[in-house]
Backbone atoms as SQL, in Angstrom:
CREATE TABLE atoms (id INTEGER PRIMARY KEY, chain TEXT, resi INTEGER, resn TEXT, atom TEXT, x REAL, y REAL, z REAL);
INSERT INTO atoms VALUES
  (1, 'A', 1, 'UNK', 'N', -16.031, -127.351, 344.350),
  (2, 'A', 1, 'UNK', 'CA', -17.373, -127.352, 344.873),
  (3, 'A', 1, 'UNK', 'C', -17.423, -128.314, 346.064),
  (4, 'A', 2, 'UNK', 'N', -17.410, -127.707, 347.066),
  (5, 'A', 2, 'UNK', 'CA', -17.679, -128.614, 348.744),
  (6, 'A', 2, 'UNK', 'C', -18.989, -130.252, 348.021),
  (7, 'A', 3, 'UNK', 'N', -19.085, -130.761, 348.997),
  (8, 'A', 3, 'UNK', 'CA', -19.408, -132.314, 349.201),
  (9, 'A', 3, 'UNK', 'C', -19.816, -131.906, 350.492),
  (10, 'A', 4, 'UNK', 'N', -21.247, -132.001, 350.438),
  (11, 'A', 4, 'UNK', 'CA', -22.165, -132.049, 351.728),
  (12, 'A', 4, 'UNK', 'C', -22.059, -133.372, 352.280),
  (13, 'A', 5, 'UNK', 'N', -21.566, -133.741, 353.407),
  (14, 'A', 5, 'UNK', 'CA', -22.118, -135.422, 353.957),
  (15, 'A', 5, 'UNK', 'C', -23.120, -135.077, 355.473),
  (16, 'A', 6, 'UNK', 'N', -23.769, -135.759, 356.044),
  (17, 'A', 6, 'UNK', 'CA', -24.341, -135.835, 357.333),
  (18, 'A', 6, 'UNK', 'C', -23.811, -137.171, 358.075),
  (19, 'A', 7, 'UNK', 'N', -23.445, -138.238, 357.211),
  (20, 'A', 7, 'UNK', 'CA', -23.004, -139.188, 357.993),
  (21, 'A', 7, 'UNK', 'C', -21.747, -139.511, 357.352),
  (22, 'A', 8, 'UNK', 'N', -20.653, -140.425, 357.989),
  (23, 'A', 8, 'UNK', 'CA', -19.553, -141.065, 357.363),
  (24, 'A', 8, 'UNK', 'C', -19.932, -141.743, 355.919),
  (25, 'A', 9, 'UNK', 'N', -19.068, -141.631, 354.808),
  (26, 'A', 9, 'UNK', 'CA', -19.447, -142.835, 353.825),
  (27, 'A', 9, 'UNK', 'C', -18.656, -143.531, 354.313),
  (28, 'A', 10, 'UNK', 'N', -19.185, -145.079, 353.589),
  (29, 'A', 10, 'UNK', 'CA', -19.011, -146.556, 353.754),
  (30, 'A', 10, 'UNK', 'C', -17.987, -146.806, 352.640),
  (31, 'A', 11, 'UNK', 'N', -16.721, -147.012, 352.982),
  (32, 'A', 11, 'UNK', 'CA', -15.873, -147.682, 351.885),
  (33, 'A', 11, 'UNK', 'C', -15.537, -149.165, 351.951),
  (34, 'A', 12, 'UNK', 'N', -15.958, -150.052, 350.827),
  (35, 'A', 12, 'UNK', 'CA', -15.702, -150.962, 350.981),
  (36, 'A', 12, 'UNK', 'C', -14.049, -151.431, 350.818),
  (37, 'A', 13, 'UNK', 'N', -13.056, -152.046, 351.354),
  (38, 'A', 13, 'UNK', 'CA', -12.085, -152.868, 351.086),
  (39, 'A', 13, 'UNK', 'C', -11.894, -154.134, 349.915),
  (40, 'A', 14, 'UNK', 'N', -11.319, -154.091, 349.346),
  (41, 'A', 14, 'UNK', 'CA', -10.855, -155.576, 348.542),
  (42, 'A', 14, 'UNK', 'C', -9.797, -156.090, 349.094),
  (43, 'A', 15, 'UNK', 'N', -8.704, -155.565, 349.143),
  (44, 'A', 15, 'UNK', 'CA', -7.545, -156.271, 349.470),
  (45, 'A', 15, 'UNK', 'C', -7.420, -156.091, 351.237),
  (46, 'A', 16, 'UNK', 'N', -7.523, -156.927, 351.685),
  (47, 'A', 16, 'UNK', 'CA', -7.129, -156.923, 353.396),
  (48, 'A', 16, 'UNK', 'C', -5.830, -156.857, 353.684),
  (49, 'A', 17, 'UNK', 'N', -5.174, -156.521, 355.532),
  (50, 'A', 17, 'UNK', 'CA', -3.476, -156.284, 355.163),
  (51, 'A', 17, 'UNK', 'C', -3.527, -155.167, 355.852),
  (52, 'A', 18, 'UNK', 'N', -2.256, -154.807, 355.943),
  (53, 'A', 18, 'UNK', 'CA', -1.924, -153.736, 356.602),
  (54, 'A', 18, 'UNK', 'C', -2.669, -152.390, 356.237),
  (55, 'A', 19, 'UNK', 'N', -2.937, -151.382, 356.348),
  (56, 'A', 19, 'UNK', 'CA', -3.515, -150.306, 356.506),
  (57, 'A', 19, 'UNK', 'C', -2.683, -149.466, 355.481),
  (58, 'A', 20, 'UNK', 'N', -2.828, -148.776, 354.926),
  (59, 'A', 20, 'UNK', 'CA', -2.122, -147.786, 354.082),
  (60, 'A', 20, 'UNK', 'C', -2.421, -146.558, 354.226),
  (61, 'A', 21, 'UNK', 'N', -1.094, -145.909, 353.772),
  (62, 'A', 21, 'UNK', 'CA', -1.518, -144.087, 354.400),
  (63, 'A', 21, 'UNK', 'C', -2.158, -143.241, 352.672),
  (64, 'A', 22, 'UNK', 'N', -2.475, -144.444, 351.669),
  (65, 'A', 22, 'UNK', 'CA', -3.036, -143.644, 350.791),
  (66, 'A', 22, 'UNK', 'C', -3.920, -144.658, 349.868),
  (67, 'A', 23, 'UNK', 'N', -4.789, -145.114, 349.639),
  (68, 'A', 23, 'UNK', 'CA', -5.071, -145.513, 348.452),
  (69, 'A', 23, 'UNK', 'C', -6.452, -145.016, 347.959),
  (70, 'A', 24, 'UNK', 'N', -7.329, -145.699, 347.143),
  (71, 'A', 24, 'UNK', 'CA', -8.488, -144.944, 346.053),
  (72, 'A', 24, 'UNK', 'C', -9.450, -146.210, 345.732),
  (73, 'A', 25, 'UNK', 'N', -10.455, -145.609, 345.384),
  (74, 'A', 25, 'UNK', 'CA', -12.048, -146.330, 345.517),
  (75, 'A', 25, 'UNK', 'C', -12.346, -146.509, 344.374),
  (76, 'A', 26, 'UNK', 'N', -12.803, -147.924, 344.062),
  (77, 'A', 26, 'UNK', 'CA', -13.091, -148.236, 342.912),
  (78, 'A', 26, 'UNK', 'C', -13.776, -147.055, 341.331),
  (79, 'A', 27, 'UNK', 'N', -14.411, -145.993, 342.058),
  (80, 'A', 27, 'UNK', 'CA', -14.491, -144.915, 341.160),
  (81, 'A', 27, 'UNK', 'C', -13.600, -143.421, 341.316),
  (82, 'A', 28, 'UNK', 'N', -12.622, -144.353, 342.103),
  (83, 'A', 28, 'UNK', 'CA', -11.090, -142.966, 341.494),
  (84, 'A', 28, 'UNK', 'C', -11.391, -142.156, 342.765),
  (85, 'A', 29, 'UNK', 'N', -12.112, -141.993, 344.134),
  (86, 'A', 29, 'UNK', 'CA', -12.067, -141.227, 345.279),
  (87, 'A', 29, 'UNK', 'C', -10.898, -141.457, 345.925),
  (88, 'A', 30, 'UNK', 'N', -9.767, -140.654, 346.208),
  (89, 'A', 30, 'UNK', 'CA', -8.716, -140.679, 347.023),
  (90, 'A', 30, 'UNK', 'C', -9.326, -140.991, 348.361),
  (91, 'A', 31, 'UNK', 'N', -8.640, -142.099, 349.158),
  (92, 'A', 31, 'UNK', 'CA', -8.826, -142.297, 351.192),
  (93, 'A', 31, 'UNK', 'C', -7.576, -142.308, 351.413),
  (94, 'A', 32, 'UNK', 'N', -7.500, -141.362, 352.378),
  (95, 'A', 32, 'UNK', 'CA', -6.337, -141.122, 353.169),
  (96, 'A', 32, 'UNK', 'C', -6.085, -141.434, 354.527),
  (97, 'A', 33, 'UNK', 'N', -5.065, -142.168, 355.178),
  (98, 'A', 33, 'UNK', 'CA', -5.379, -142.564, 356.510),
  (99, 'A', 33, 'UNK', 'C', -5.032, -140.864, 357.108),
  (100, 'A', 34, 'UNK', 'N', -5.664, -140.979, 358.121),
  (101, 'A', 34, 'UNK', 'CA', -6.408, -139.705, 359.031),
  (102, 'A', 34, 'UNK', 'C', -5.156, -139.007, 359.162),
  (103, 'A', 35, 'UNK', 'N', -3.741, -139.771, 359.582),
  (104, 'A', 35, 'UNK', 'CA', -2.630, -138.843, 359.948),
  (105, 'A', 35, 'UNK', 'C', -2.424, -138.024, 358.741),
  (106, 'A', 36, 'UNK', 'N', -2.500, -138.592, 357.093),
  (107, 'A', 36, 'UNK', 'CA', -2.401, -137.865, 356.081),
  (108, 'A', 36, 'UNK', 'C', -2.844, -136.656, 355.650),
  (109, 'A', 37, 'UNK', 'N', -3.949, -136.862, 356.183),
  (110, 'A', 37, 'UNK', 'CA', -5.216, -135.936, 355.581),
  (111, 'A', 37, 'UNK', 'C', -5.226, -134.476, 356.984),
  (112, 'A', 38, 'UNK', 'N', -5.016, -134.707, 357.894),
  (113, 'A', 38, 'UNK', 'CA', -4.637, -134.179, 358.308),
  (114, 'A', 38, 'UNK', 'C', -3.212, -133.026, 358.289),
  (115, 'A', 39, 'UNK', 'N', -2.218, -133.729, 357.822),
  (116, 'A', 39, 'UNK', 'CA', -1.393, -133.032, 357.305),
  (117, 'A', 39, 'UNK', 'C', -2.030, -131.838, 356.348),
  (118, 'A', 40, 'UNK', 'N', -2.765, -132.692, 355.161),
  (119, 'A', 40, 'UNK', 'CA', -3.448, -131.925, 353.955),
  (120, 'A', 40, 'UNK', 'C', -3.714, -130.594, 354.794),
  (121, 'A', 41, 'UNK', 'N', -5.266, -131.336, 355.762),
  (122, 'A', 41, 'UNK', 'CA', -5.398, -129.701, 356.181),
  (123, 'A', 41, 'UNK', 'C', -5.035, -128.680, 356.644),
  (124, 'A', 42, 'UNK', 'N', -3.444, -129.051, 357.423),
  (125, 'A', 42, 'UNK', 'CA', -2.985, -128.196, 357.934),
  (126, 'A', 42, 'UNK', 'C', -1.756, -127.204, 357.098),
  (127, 'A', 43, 'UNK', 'N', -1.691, -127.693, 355.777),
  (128, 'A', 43, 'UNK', 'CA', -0.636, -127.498, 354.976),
  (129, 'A', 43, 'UNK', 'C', -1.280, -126.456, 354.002),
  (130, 'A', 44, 'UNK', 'N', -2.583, -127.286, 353.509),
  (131, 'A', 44, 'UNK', 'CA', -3.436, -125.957, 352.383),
  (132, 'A', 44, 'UNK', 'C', -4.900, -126.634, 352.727),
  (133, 'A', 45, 'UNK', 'N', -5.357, -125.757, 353.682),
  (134, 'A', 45, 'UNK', 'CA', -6.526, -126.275, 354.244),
  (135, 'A', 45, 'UNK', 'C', -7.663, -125.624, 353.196),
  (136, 'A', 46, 'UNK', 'N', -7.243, -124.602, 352.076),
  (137, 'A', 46, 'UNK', 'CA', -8.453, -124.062, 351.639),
  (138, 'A', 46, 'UNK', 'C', -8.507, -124.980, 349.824),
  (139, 'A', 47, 'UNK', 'N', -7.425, -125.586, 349.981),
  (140, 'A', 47, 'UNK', 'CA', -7.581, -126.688, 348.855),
  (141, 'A', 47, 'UNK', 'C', -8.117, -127.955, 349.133),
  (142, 'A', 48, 'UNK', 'N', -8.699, -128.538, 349.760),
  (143, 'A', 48, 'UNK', 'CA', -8.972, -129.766, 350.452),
  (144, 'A', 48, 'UNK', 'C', -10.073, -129.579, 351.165),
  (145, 'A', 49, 'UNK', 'N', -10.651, -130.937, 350.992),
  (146, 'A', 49, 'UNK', 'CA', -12.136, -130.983, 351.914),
  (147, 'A', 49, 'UNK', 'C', -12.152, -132.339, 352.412),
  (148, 'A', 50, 'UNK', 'N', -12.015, -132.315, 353.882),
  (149, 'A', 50, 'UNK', 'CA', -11.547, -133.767, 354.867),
  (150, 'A', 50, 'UNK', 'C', -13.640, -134.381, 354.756),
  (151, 'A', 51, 'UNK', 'N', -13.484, -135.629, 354.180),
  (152, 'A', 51, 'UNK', 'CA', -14.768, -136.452, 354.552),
  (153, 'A', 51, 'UNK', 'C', -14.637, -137.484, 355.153),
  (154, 'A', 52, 'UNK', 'N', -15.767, -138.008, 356.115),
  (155, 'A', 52, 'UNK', 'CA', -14.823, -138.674, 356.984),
  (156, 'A', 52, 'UNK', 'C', -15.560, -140.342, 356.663),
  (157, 'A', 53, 'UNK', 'N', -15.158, -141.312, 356.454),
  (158, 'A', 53, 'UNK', 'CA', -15.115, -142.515, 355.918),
  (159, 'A', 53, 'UNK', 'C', -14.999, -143.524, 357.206),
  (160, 'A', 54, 'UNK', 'N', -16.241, -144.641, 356.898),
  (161, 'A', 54, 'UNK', 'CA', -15.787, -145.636, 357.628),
  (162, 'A', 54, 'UNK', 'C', -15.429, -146.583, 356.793),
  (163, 'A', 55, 'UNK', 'N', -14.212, -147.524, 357.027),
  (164, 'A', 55, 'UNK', 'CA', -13.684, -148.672, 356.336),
  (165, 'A', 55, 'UNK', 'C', -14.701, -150.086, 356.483),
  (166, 'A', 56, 'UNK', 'N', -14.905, -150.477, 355.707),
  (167, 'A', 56, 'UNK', 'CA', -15.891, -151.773, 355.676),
  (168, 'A', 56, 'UNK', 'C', -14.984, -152.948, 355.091),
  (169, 'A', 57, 'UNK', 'N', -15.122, -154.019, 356.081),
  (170, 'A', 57, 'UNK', 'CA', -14.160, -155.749, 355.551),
  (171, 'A', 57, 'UNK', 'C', -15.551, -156.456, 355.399);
């Protein structure tokens, strides 16, 4: 079932540091850095739904 957004969600950070190409949100939401997710869509674009996230420190 698609996930309507109109604006970016807000993910907050805990651990600061280098950037990672995968980790997950305190209630289990996979974030993917953009080169990843991208892959996703181009690999099985009709399994996947890209939302687009701003990172918050």
């Amino acid at each position: 079932m698609p996930v309507y957004v109109t604006d970016p969600l807000r993910v907050p950070i805990e651990i600061t540091g280098k950037p990672l190409d995968f980790t997950e949100t305190k209630v289990g939401l996979p974030v993917f850095h953009v080169r990843v997710a991208s892959m996703f869509a181009e690999l099985v674009p009709e399994d996947v739904q890209l939302v687009p996230v701003n990172i918050v420190v």
